[in-house]
Coordinates of C-alpha atoms and ligand atoms in Angstrom, one line a residue:
M1 CA 132.3 65.6 106.9
Y2 CA 134.3 64.2 104.0
L3 CA 138.1 64.5 104.3
S4 CA 140.5 64.1 101.4
K5 CA 143.4 61.7 101.7
E6 CA 145.7 64.7 102.3
E7 CA 143.4 66.0 105.1
E8 CA 143.2 62.5 106.7
R9 CA 147.0 62.4 106.7
I10 CA 147.1 65.8 108.6
L11 CA 144.4 64.4 111.0
N12 CA 146.7 61.5 111.7
G13 CA 149.5 63.8 112.8
E14 CA 151.8 63.4 109.8
E15 CA 152.3 67.2 109.5
G16 CA 152.9 67.9 113.2
Y17 CA 151.0 68.8 116.3
A18 CA 149.5 72.2 115.3
A19 CA 148.3 71.0 111.9
Q20 CA 146.8 67.9 113.6
K21 CA 145.0 69.9 116.3
S22 CA 143.8 72.4 113.7
M23 CA 142.3 69.6 111.6
E24 CA 140.6 68.1 114.7
I25 CA 139.0 71.5 115.4
L26 CA 137.8 72.0 111.9
A27 CA 136.6 68.4 111.4
S28 CA 134.6 68.5 114.7
L29 CA 133.0 71.8 113.7
G30 CA 132.2 70.4 110.2
D31 CA 130.6 67.4 111.8
I32 CA 128.6 69.4 114.3
Y33 CA 127.2 71.9 111.7
G34 CA 126.7 69.4 108.9
A35 CA 129.4 70.6 106.5
D36 CA 130.0 68.4 103.4
K37 CA 133.7 69.3 103.1
L38 CA 136.5 71.8 103.8
I39 CA 136.9 74.7 101.4
S40 CA 139.8 77.0 100.7
I41 CA 139.9 80.4 102.1
S42 CA 141.8 83.6 101.2
S43 CA 142.3 85.2 104.7
C44 CA 141.8 84.9 108.4
Q45 CA 141.1 87.4 111.2
I46 CA 141.9 85.9 114.6
A47 CA 140.3 86.9 117.9
G48 CA 141.7 85.8 121.3
V49 CA 144.6 88.2 121.5
S50 CA 144.3 90.2 124.7
Y51 CA 145.9 88.7 127.8
K52 CA 142.9 89.9 129.7
T53 CA 140.5 87.7 127.7
I54 CA 142.7 84.5 127.1
G55 CA 144.9 84.5 130.2
D56 CA 147.7 82.0 130.8
A57 CA 145.7 79.1 129.3
G58 CA 145.4 81.0 126.0
L59 CA 149.0 82.0 126.0
F60 CA 150.0 78.3 126.6
F61 CA 147.7 77.1 123.7
I62 CA 149.1 79.7 121.2
S63 CA 152.7 79.1 122.3
E64 CA 152.3 75.3 121.7
F65 CA 150.9 76.0 118.2
S66 CA 153.7 78.4 117.4
K67 CA 156.4 75.7 117.9
S68 CA 155.3 73.6 114.9
S69 CA 153.4 75.7 112.4
R70 CA 153.1 78.7 110.1
V71 CA 149.9 80.1 108.6
K72 CA 149.0 79.3 105.0
V73 CA 146.9 82.4 104.3
K74 CA 147.0 86.1 105.1
S75 CA 146.1 86.4 108.7
T76 CA 145.6 89.4 111.0
L77 CA 144.9 89.8 114.7
N78 CA 142.1 91.4 116.7
P79 CA 143.0 94.1 119.3
M80 CA 145.3 93.2 122.2
G81 CA 145.0 94.4 125.7
M82 CA 147.2 97.5 125.4
D83 CA 148.9 99.9 123.0
S84 CA 152.0 98.0 122.2
L85 CA 154.2 101.1 122.2
G86 CA 152.3 103.3 124.6
W87 CA 151.1 100.9 127.3
Q88 CA 152.6 102.8 130.2
R89 CA 150.6 105.9 129.5
M90 CA 147.4 103.8 129.6
G91 CA 148.3 102.8 133.1
I92 CA 148.9 99.1 132.2
K93 CA 151.0 97.1 134.7
E94 CA 154.4 95.7 133.7
E95 CA 153.4 92.1 134.4
F96 CA 150.4 92.4 132.0
A97 CA 152.5 94.0 129.3
K98 CA 155.1 91.2 129.6
K99 CA 152.4 88.5 129.1
Q100 CA 150.8 90.4 126.3
H101 CA 154.1 90.7 124.4
E102 CA 154.6 86.9 124.8
I103 CA 151.2 86.3 123.1
I104 CA 152.0 88.6 120.2
D105 CA 155.5 87.0 119.8
A106 CA 153.9 83.6 119.6
Y107 CA 151.4 84.8 116.9
F108 CA 154.3 86.5 115.1
K109 CA 156.3 83.3 115.0
M110 CA 153.5 81.7 113.0
G111 CA 153.7 84.3 110.3
I112 CA 150.7 86.3 111.4
D113 CA 150.4 90.0 110.7
C114 CA 150.4 91.4 114.2
S115 CA 148.7 94.7 113.4
C116 CA 146.0 94.3 116.0
T117 CA 142.7 95.7 114.8
C118 CA 139.0 94.8 114.5
T119 CA 138.9 96.8 111.2
P120 CA 141.4 94.8 109.1
Y121 CA 139.4 95.8 106.0
L122 CA 140.6 99.4 106.5
I123 CA 144.3 98.4 106.4
G124 CA 144.7 95.9 103.6
N125 CA 143.0 92.7 104.7
R126 CA 140.0 93.5 102.5
P127 CA 138.5 90.4 100.8
N128 CA 136.7 90.6 97.5
C129 CA 133.0 90.0 97.0
G130 CA 132.3 86.2 97.0
E131 CA 135.7 85.2 98.6
H132 CA 135.5 82.6 101.4
I133 CA 137.3 83.7 104.5
A134 CA 137.4 82.7 108.2
W135 CA 137.2 85.7 110.5
S136 CA 136.3 85.8 114.1
E137 CA 135.8 89.3 115.4
S138 CA 132.0 89.7 115.2
S139 CA 132.0 93.3 113.9
A140 CA 134.5 92.4 111.3
V141 CA 132.6 89.3 110.3
S142 CA 129.5 91.5 109.9
F143 CA 131.3 94.1 107.7
A144 CA 133.0 91.4 105.6
N145 CA 129.8 89.5 104.9
S146 CA 127.5 92.5 104.5
I147 CA 129.5 95.4 103.1
L148 CA 132.2 93.5 101.2
G149 CA 130.1 90.5 100.2
A150 CA 132.8 88.0 101.3
K151 CA 131.7 84.8 103.0
T152 CA 132.5 83.9 106.6
N153 CA 130.8 82.3 109.6
R154 CA 131.4 83.9 113.0
E155 CA 134.4 81.9 114.0
G156 CA 135.9 81.6 117.4
G157 CA 139.5 82.4 118.1
P158 CA 140.7 78.7 118.0
S159 CA 138.8 77.9 114.8
S160 CA 140.1 80.9 112.9
L161 CA 143.6 80.1 114.0
A162 CA 143.1 76.5 112.9
S163 CA 141.8 77.8 109.5
S164 CA 144.9 80.1 109.2
I165 CA 147.2 77.1 109.7
L166 CA 145.3 74.9 107.2
G167 CA 144.0 77.5 104.8
K168 CA 140.6 75.9 104.9
T169 CA 137.2 76.2 106.7
P170 CA 134.2 73.8 106.9
N171 CA 131.6 74.5 104.2
Y172 CA 128.4 75.4 106.1
G173 CA 126.4 78.4 107.3
L174 CA 127.1 81.7 105.6
H175 CA 129.5 80.0 103.1
L176 CA 126.3 78.6 101.4
E177 CA 124.2 80.9 99.2
R178 CA 120.9 79.6 100.6
N179 CA 121.7 80.8 104.1
R180 CA 122.5 84.4 103.0
K181 CA 118.9 85.4 102.2
A182 CA 117.1 87.9 104.4
K183 CA 114.7 86.4 107.0
V184 CA 113.2 89.7 108.3
I185 CA 112.6 93.2 106.8
I186 CA 113.5 96.1 109.1
D187 CA 111.6 99.2 107.9
V188 CA 113.4 102.2 109.5
K189 CA 110.9 104.9 110.2
A190 CA 113.1 106.9 112.6
K191 CA 115.7 109.4 111.4
I192 CA 119.1 107.8 111.8
K193 CA 121.9 110.4 111.8
S194 CA 124.4 110.1 114.6
F195 CA 126.6 107.2 115.9
S196 CA 124.4 106.9 118.9
D197 CA 121.3 106.6 116.6
V198 CA 123.1 103.8 114.7
G199 CA 124.2 102.1 117.9
A200 CA 120.7 102.2 119.3
L201 CA 119.2 100.9 116.1
G202 CA 121.6 98.0 115.9
N203 CA 121.1 97.2 119.6
Y204 CA 117.3 97.2 119.2
V205 CA 117.3 95.1 116.0
G206 CA 119.9 92.6 117.3
S207 CA 118.0 92.1 120.6
I208 CA 114.8 91.2 118.8
I209 CA 116.0 89.1 115.8
G210 CA 118.9 87.2 117.4
S211 CA 120.9 85.5 114.6
K212 CA 118.4 86.1 111.7
V213 CA 119.6 87.9 108.5
P214 CA 117.9 91.4 108.4
Y215 CA 117.1 93.5 105.3
F216 CA 117.0 97.2 106.0
K217 CA 114.7 99.5 104.2
N218 CA 114.9 103.3 104.3
L219 CA 118.3 103.4 105.8
E220 CA 120.9 105.9 104.4
I221 CA 124.2 105.8 106.3
N222 CA 127.9 106.0 105.4
S223 CA 130.5 103.2 105.6
D224 CA 131.7 104.2 109.1
K225 CA 128.2 104.0 110.5
L226 CA 127.6 100.7 108.7
K227 CA 130.5 99.2 110.6
S228 CA 129.0 100.5 113.8
L229 CA 125.6 99.1 112.9
G230 CA 126.9 95.7 112.3
A231 CA 129.0 95.7 115.5
S232 CA 126.0 96.7 117.6
M233 CA 123.7 94.0 116.1
A234 CA 126.4 91.4 116.6
A235 CA 126.7 92.4 120.3
S236 CA 123.0 92.5 121.3
G237 CA 122.1 89.6 119.0
S238 CA 124.4 87.4 116.9
V239 CA 123.7 88.9 113.5
A240 CA 126.6 88.1 111.2
L241 CA 125.1 89.3 107.9
Y242 CA 122.7 92.1 107.0
H243 CA 121.5 93.7 103.8
V244 CA 120.6 97.3 103.1
E245 CA 118.4 98.2 100.2
G246 CA 120.2 99.9 97.4
L247 CA 123.6 99.8 99.3
T248 CA 125.1 96.4 100.1
P249 CA 126.3 94.0 97.4
E250 CA 123.8 91.2 97.8
Y251 CA 120.6 93.1 98.6
A252 CA 119.0 92.5 95.2
K253 CA 119.0 88.7 95.5
A254 CA 118.6 88.6 99.3
I255 CA 114.9 89.1 99.6
D256 CA 111.9 86.8 99.1
D257 CA 108.2 87.8 99.4
D258 CA 106.3 87.1 102.5
I259 CA 109.0 87.4 105.1
E260 CA 108.4 89.0 108.6
K261 CA 108.5 92.8 108.7
I262 CA 109.3 95.0 111.7
E263 CA 109.0 98.8 111.9
V264 CA 111.5 100.7 114.0
G265 CA 110.5 104.2 114.9
K266 CA 111.7 107.0 117.1
E267 CA 110.3 105.4 120.3
E268 CA 112.3 102.2 119.8
I269 CA 115.5 104.2 119.2
E270 CA 115.0 106.3 122.4
E271 CA 114.1 103.2 124.4
S272 CA 117.2 101.5 123.2
K273 CA 119.4 104.5 124.1
C274 CA 118.0 104.5 127.6
K275 CA 118.7 100.8 128.0
L276 CA 122.4 101.3 127.0
S277 CA 123.0 103.9 129.7
S278 CA 123.4 103.1 133.4
S279 CA 125.1 106.3 134.6
D280 CA 125.3 110.0 134.0
D281 CA 128.8 110.3 135.5
M282 CA 131.9 109.6 133.5
E283 CA 135.6 109.3 134.3
L284 CA 136.6 108.2 130.8
I285 CA 135.2 108.7 127.3
C286 CA 136.0 106.1 124.7
I287 CA 135.4 106.1 121.0
G288 CA 136.6 103.7 118.4
C289 CA 134.5 100.5 118.7
P290 CA 135.0 99.3 116.1
H291 CA 138.4 101.0 115.6
C292 CA 138.1 104.5 114.2
S293 CA 138.9 105.3 110.5
I294 CA 141.0 108.3 109.6
G295 CA 137.8 110.2 108.9
E296 CA 136.3 109.5 112.3
V297 CA 139.4 110.7 114.2
K298 CA 139.3 113.9 112.1
E299 CA 135.7 114.4 113.0
A300 CA 136.5 114.0 116.7
L301 CA 139.3 116.6 116.4
E302 CA 136.8 119.1 114.9
L303 CA 134.5 118.5 117.9
F304 CA 137.4 119.0 120.4
K305 CA 138.5 122.2 118.7
K306 CA 134.9 123.5 118.7
E307 CA 134.7 122.8 122.4
G308 CA 138.1 124.5 122.7
R309 CA 139.2 123.4 126.2
K310 CA 140.8 120.6 128.2
F311 CA 138.4 118.0 129.6
K312 CA 138.1 116.8 133.2
G313 CA 139.2 113.2 132.6
D314 CA 140.7 110.9 130.0
I315 CA 139.4 110.5 126.5
W316 CA 140.6 107.4 124.5
I317 CA 140.3 107.2 120.8
C318 CA 141.0 103.6 119.7
T319 CA 142.3 102.8 116.3
S320 CA 144.7 100.6 114.3
R321 CA 148.5 101.2 114.2
Y322 CA 148.2 101.9 110.5
V323 CA 145.6 104.7 111.1
K324 CA 147.6 106.1 114.0
N325 CA 150.8 106.2 111.9
E326 CA 149.0 107.9 109.1
L327 CA 147.5 110.5 111.4
E328 CA 151.0 111.1 112.9
R329 CA 152.4 111.6 109.4
T330 CA 149.9 114.3 108.6
G331 CA 150.1 116.0 112.0
V332 CA 146.5 115.1 113.0
A333 CA 147.6 112.8 115.9
Q334 CA 149.7 115.6 117.5
E335 CA 146.6 117.9 117.4
I336 CA 144.4 115.2 118.9
E337 CA 146.8 114.5 121.7
K338 CA 146.2 118.0 123.1
Y339 CA 142.7 116.7 124.1
A340 CA 142.7 112.9 124.1
K341 CA 144.9 109.8 124.0
L342 CA 145.1 108.2 120.5
L343 CA 145.6 104.5 121.2
A344 CA 146.6 101.9 118.7
D345 CA 146.3 98.0 118.8
T346 CA 143.8 97.9 121.6
C347 CA 140.3 98.9 122.7
M348 CA 138.2 99.9 125.7
V349 CA 136.7 96.4 126.1
V350 CA 139.8 94.1 125.8
A351 CA 142.1 96.4 127.8
P352 CA 142.0 96.0 131.6
I353 CA 140.2 99.3 132.1
E354 CA 138.4 97.9 135.2
E355 CA 141.7 98.3 137.0
M356 CA 141.7 102.0 136.3
Y357 CA 138.1 103.3 135.8
E358 CA 134.5 102.6 137.0
K359 CA 132.4 104.9 134.8
T360 CA 132.9 105.1 131.1
A361 CA 131.1 106.9 128.4
T362 CA 130.9 105.8 124.8
N363 CA 129.2 106.5 121.5
S364 CA 129.4 102.8 120.5
G365 CA 126.4 100.5 120.8
K366 CA 128.7 97.5 121.0
A367 CA 131.0 98.9 123.7
A368 CA 127.9 100.0 125.7
V369 CA 126.8 96.3 125.8
Y370 CA 130.2 94.9 126.7
L371 CA 131.6 97.5 129.1
P372 CA 129.2 96.6 132.0
S373 CA 129.6 92.8 131.5
L374 CA 133.3 92.4 130.6
C375 CA 134.8 95.5 132.2
K376 CA 132.5 96.2 135.3
Q377 CA 131.8 99.7 134.1
K378 CA 128.8 101.9 134.6
V379 CA 128.1 103.3 131.1
R380 CA 126.9 106.6 129.7
F381 CA 125.9 106.1 126.1
G382 CA 125.6 109.1 123.7
D383 CA 127.2 111.1 120.9
L384 CA 130.7 112.3 121.3
E385 CA 129.5 115.9 120.9
S386 CA 127.1 115.7 123.9
L387 CA 129.5 113.6 126.0
I388 CA 132.4 116.1 125.7
K389 CA 130.1 119.1 126.4
D390 CA 129.3 117.5 129.8
F391 CA 132.9 116.4 130.5
K392 CA 133.9 119.4 132.7
Ligands
F3S401 FE1 136.7 96.3 118.1 FE2 137.0 96.2 120.7 FE3 134.8 97.1 119.8 S1 137.6 94.6 119.3 S2 134.5 96.1 117.8 S3 136.8 98.0 119.5 S4 135.0 95.7 121.5

């Protein structure tokens, strides 16, 4: 990959350790993937925040970086391993909390916005159509590419951090127009209404198309469900961009004749739902993967009120600090807390829930994939309404 004189200078260490390491990471990626050059980006979203997932090695890496650099573009963080203010009531141990705070402090020193969420697009980090960015959380990557029309590859934690320090990313993959075309049509014959329908659809499609770009026909769902669809496809496959006919910004130019076509009916959706469940029992119900919007939390509150009773175990609603603050300001959070814990900054997958629970229920297709593998959980997958009905 071509490097300018200025970039060569950084690679030679003339701007310090962190900038040099960052340039090494981006130059290597550029060489591996055949990028022609580095391009400027407008924002970063950085994964690799929870102490559970990055451990002491990750903490050391970030701390070293924080000694000699500050970020050049707007940068936000993925969820950490606990609610930064309410970690005790989650059952998090003090030692874990101490390490987690050290990680956040190191990111903060670099000038990163430490609001930890996988839905940065709901709280102000919302790129415009056509902007180049370097985001790493797979569900956020999918939303940014597909729903906002911004351009990002599915970055790793270190590469998005490197991009935030340099304000650049290698020009390959989904930064190039030619790679943003659909490769397969998904003709949705089933009725897709609930979050579990969406999760099951995403899980099925991701598992059969891998990393191809799909083009959905006959799919009418709202923005909250679109974020869920993208998350689910990114978890069962590695889909980083999808188009929905009549809905997403690039759909009109995304399709060529003669591409593969797959029909998804009721049978496939039911089959997918069965695969995502490994237990009927539940000790904990979690929603908010990706992090809940204000509207989703309000919908959950309506369901709790309709059910009108206490539940037999914990319910976690995961969201961003911004959304939680907003819900506190309007009194909704206080109402929700009569039934469930409203948690900010974290989620059911990156928190150490395996130290507290063994059986978790969720309405998220993405969480249902990761809870068994990353959190040793038996999972019940279903709609919040049906889950809380049985939680007695
Ligand atoms: Fe977000 Fe955690 Fe799910 S980071 S997309 S809530 S696994």
